[in-house]
Coordinates of N, CA and C in Angstrom, one line a residue:
M1 N -21.1 -15.2 1.4 CA -19.8 -15.7 1.5 C -18.8 -15.3 0.2
H2 N -19.5 -15.2 -1.1 CA -18.8 -14.9 -2.3 C -18.3 -13.5 -2.1
G3 N -19.1 -12.5 -1.5 CA -18.5 -11.2 -1.4 C -17.3 -11.0 -0.4
I4 N -17.4 -11.8 0.6 CA -16.1 -11.7 1.5 C -14.9 -12.3 0.9
W5 N -15.0 -13.3 0.0 CA -13.9 -13.8 -0.6 C -13.6 -12.8 -1.7
L6 N -14.3 -12.1 -2.5 CA -13.9 -11.1 -3.3 C -13.3 -9.8 -2.8
T7 N -13.8 -9.5 -1.6 CA -13.3 -8.4 -0.7 C -11.8 -8.6 -0.3
L8 N -11.7 -9.9 0.1 CA -10.1 -10.3 0.5 C -9.5 -10.4 -0.6
F9 N -10.0 -10.9 -1.7 CA -9.1 -11.0 -2.9 C -8.6 -9.7 -3.4
A10 N -9.6 -8.7 -3.4 CA -9.1 -7.1 -3.9 C -8.4 -6.7 -2.8
I11 N -8.4 -7.1 -1.7 CA -7.3 -6.3 -0.5 C -6.0 -7.1 -0.9
V12 N -5.9 -8.5 -1.3 CA -4.5 -8.8 -1.4 C -4.2 -8.4 -2.6
T13 N -4.9 -8.4 -3.8 CA -4.4 -7.9 -5.1 C -4.0 -6.2 -4.9
G14 N -4.5 -5.4 -4.2 CA -4.2 -4.1 -3.9 C -2.7 -4.1 -3.4
F15 N -2.6 -4.9 -2.1 CA -1.4 -5.0 -1.3 C -0.3 -5.4 -2.2
T16 N -0.6 -6.2 -3.1 CA 0.5 -6.9 -3.9 C 0.9 -5.9 -4.9
V17 N 0.0 -5.3 -5.6 CA 0.5 -4.1 -6.6 C 1.3 -3.0 -5.7
S18 N 0.7 -2.8 -4.6 CA 1.4 -1.7 -3.7 C 2.9 -2.2 -3.5
G19 N 3.0 -3.4 -3.1 CA 4.5 -3.9 -3.0 C 5.2 -3.9 -4.0
I20 N 4.7 -4.3 -5.0 CA 5.5 -4.5 -6.4 C 5.9 -2.9 -6.8
A21 N 4.9 -1.8 -6.7 CA 5.3 -0.4 -6.9 C 6.3 0.0 -6.0
A22 N 6.2 -0.3 -4.8 CA 7.1 0.2 -3.9 C 8.6 -0.4 -3.9
N23 N 8.9 -1.6 -4.3 CA 9.9 -2.3 -4.5 C 10.6 -1.8 -5.9
L24 N 9.7 -1.6 -7.0 CA 10.4 -0.9 -8.2 C 10.8 0.4 -8.0
Y25 N 10.1 1.1 -7.3 CA 10.5 2.7 -7.1 C 11.9 2.6 -6.2
R26 N 12.1 1.6 -5.2 CA 13.2 1.6 -4.4 C 14.5 1.1 -5.2
L27 N 14.2 0.3 -6.1 CA 15.3 -0.1 -7.3 C 15.8 0.9 -8.1
C28 N 14.9 1.8 -8.4 CA 15.1 3.0 -9.3 C 16.1 4.1 -8.6
G29 N 15.9 4.2 -7.4 CA 16.9 4.9 -6.6 C 16.5 6.5 -6.9
I30 N 15.4 6.9 -7.0 CA 15.0 8.2 -7.5 C 14.8 9.0 -6.1
T31 N 15.6 10.1 -6.1 CA 15.7 11.0 -5.1 C 14.9 12.2 -5.3
G32 N 14.1 12.8 -4.3 CA 13.3 13.9 -4.4 C 14.0 15.3 -4.6
D33 N 15.2 15.6 -5.4 CA 15.9 16.6 -5.5 C 15.3 17.7 -6.3
T34 N 14.4 17.5 -7.2 CA 13.9 18.5 -8.1 C 12.3 18.4 -8.0
A35 N 11.6 19.2 -8.6 CA 10.2 19.4 -8.4 C 9.7 18.1 -9.2
N36 N 10.3 17.9 -10.4 CA 9.7 16.7 -11.1 C 9.7 15.5 -10.5
K37 N 10.8 15.3 -9.6 CA 11.2 13.9 -9.1 C 10.2 13.9 -7.7
R38 N 10.2 14.9 -7.1 CA 8.9 15.0 -6.1 C 7.4 14.5 -6.6
T39 N 7.2 15.2 -7.7 CA 5.8 14.9 -8.1 C 5.8 13.6 -8.6
L40 N 6.8 12.8 -9.2 CA 6.9 11.5 -9.6 C 6.8 10.6 -8.2
R41 N 7.4 11.1 -7.2 CA 7.4 10.4 -6.0 C 5.9 10.1 -5.3
M42 N 5.3 11.4 -5.3 CA 4.0 11.5 -4.9 C 3.1 10.6 -5.7
I43 N 3.1 10.5 -7.0 CA 2.2 9.9 -7.8 C 2.6 8.2 -7.5
V44 N 3.9 7.8 -7.4 CA 4.2 6.5 -7.1 C 3.5 6.2 -5.5
M45 N 3.7 6.9 -4.7 CA 3.3 6.7 -3.3 C 1.9 6.5 -3.0
V46 N 1.0 7.1 -4.2 CA -0.4 6.8 -4.1 C -0.6 5.3 -4.3
I47 N 0.1 4.8 -5.2 CA 0.0 3.3 -5.3 C 0.9 2.2 -4.4
A48 N 2.0 2.8 -4.0 CA 2.9 2.1 -3.1 C 2.8 2.4 -1.6
G49 N 1.7 3.3 -1.5 CA 1.6 3.6 0.0 C 1.2 2.7 1.0
P50 N 0.3 1.9 0.6 CA -0.1 0.7 1.6 C 1.1 -0.1 2.2
S51 N 1.9 -0.4 1.2 CA 3.2 -1.1 1.6 C 4.2 -0.5 2.3
V52 N 4.4 0.7 2.1 CA 5.4 1.5 2.7 C 4.8 1.8 4.1
V53 N 3.4 2.2 4.2 CA 3.1 2.5 5.6 C 2.9 1.4 6.5
F54 N 2.4 0.2 5.9 CA 2.7 -1.0 6.7 C 3.9 -1.5 7.3
E55 N 5.0 -1.3 6.5 CA 6.4 -1.5 6.8 C 6.8 -0.6 8.0
Y56 N 6.5 0.9 7.9 CA 6.9 1.6 9.2 C 5.9 1.2 10.3
A57 N 4.6 0.7 10.2 CA 3.9 0.3 11.4 C 4.4 -0.7 12.1
V58 N 4.8 -1.9 11.3 CA 5.5 -2.9 11.7 C 6.8 -2.7 12.6
K59 N 7.7 -1.9 11.9 CA 8.9 -1.5 12.6 C 8.6 -0.7 13.8
G60 N 7.6 0.1 13.8 CA 7.3 0.9 15.0 C 6.7 0.0 16.1
L61 N 6.0 -0.9 15.8 CA 5.6 -2.0 16.8 C 6.6 -2.8 17.4
K62 N 7.4 -3.2 16.6 CA 8.6 -4.1 16.9 C 9.5 -3.3 17.9
A63 N 9.8 -2.0 17.4 CA 10.5 -1.1 18.4 C 9.9 -0.4 19.7
K64 N 8.8 -0.8 19.8 CA 7.9 -0.3 20.8 C 8.0 1.2 20.6
E65 N 8.0 1.7 19.5 CA 7.5 3.1 19.3 C 6.1 3.5 19.3
W66 N 5.5 2.5 18.7 CA 3.9 2.7 18.5 C 3.2 1.8 19.3
S67 N 2.1 2.3 19.8 CA 1.1 1.3 20.8 C 0.3 0.4 20.0
A68 N -0.1 -0.6 20.4 CA -0.8 -1.6 19.7 C -2.4 -1.2 19.0
T69 N -2.7 0.0 19.7 CA -4.0 0.6 19.1 C -3.6 1.4 17.9
I70 N -2.6 2.2 18.0 CA -2.2 2.9 16.7 C -1.8 2.0 15.6
F71 N -1.2 0.8 15.9 CA -0.8 -0.1 14.9 C -2.0 -0.5 14.4
W72 N -3.0 -1.0 15.1 CA -4.2 -1.7 14.5 C -5.0 -0.5 13.5
L73 N -5.0 0.6 14.2 CA -5.7 1.8 13.3 C -4.9 2.0 11.9
V74 N -3.6 2.1 11.9 CA -2.9 2.2 10.6 C -3.1 0.9 9.7
T75 N -3.2 -0.2 10.2 CA -3.2 -1.5 9.4 C -4.7 -1.4 8.9
G76 N -5.6 -0.9 9.9 CA -7.2 -0.9 9.1 C -7.1 0.2 7.9
A77 N -6.4 1.2 8.0 CA -6.3 2.4 7.1 C -5.4 1.6 5.7
T78 N -4.4 0.9 6.1 CA -3.8 0.6 4.8 C -4.5 -0.9 4.2
L79 N -5.4 -1.6 5.0 CA -6.3 -2.6 4.4 C -7.4 -1.8 3.5
Y80 N -7.8 -0.8 3.9 CA -8.8 0.1 3.3 C -8.2 0.8 1.8
W81 N -7.0 1.0 2.1 CA -6.4 1.7 1.0 C -6.0 0.6 -0.1
S82 N -5.7 -0.7 0.4 CA -5.3 -1.7 -0.4 C -6.7 -2.2 -1.2
L83 N -7.8 -2.1 -0.6 CA -9.0 -2.5 -1.2 C -9.2 -1.6 -2.2
A84 N -9.0 -0.3 -2.2 CA -9.5 0.6 -3.4 C -8.4 0.6 -4.4
I85 N -7.3 0.1 -4.2 CA -6.3 0.0 -5.0 C -6.5 -1.4 -6.0
G86 N -6.9 -2.5 -5.2 CA -7.5 -3.8 -5.6 C -8.5 -3.7 -6.3
L87 N -9.6 -3.0 -6.1 CA -10.8 -2.8 -6.7 C -10.6 -2.1 -8.0
F88 N -9.7 -1.0 -8.1 CA -9.4 -0.6 -9.3 C -8.8 -1.4 -10.3
V89 N -7.7 -2.3 -9.9 CA -6.9 -3.1 -10.7 C -7.6 -4.2 -11.3
L90 N -8.6 -4.9 -10.4 CA -9.3 -5.8 -10.8 C -10.5 -5.3 -11.6
D91 N -10.9 -4.0 -11.6 CA -12.1 -3.4 -12.7 C -11.1 -3.1 -14.0
V92 N -9.8 -2.9 -14.0 CA -9.2 -2.5 -15.1 C -8.9 -3.9 -15.8
A93 N -8.6 -4.8 -15.0 CA -8.3 -6.2 -15.5 C -9.5 -7.1 -16.3
T94 N -10.7 -6.7 -15.7 CA -12.0 -7.4 -16.1 C -12.3 -6.6 -17.4
H95 N -11.8 -5.4 -17.8 CA -12.3 -4.7 -18.7 C -11.2 -4.8 -20.0
I96 N -10.2 -5.4 -19.6 CA -9.2 -5.4 -20.8 C -9.5 -6.5 -21.8

């Protein structure tokens, strides 16, 4: 049971970090008009990706553009992505 809670905590941690990174990126208003800015965007999207992808999935499901199957597949992928980010963040936090 402890492992399940730790896994859920890591997923929530990763999704939280992803949301924070996505919102900070949006606040900065960086556009991808140069090669350096496109590279920066790609680096940020590695962290902010789960939040952004899940947002698009919810919008697509509400607009009836996405089927429920595709929505749940994308949700599973974002949960796994969030788990990876969360485990990395928790590992760094425990070693500080």
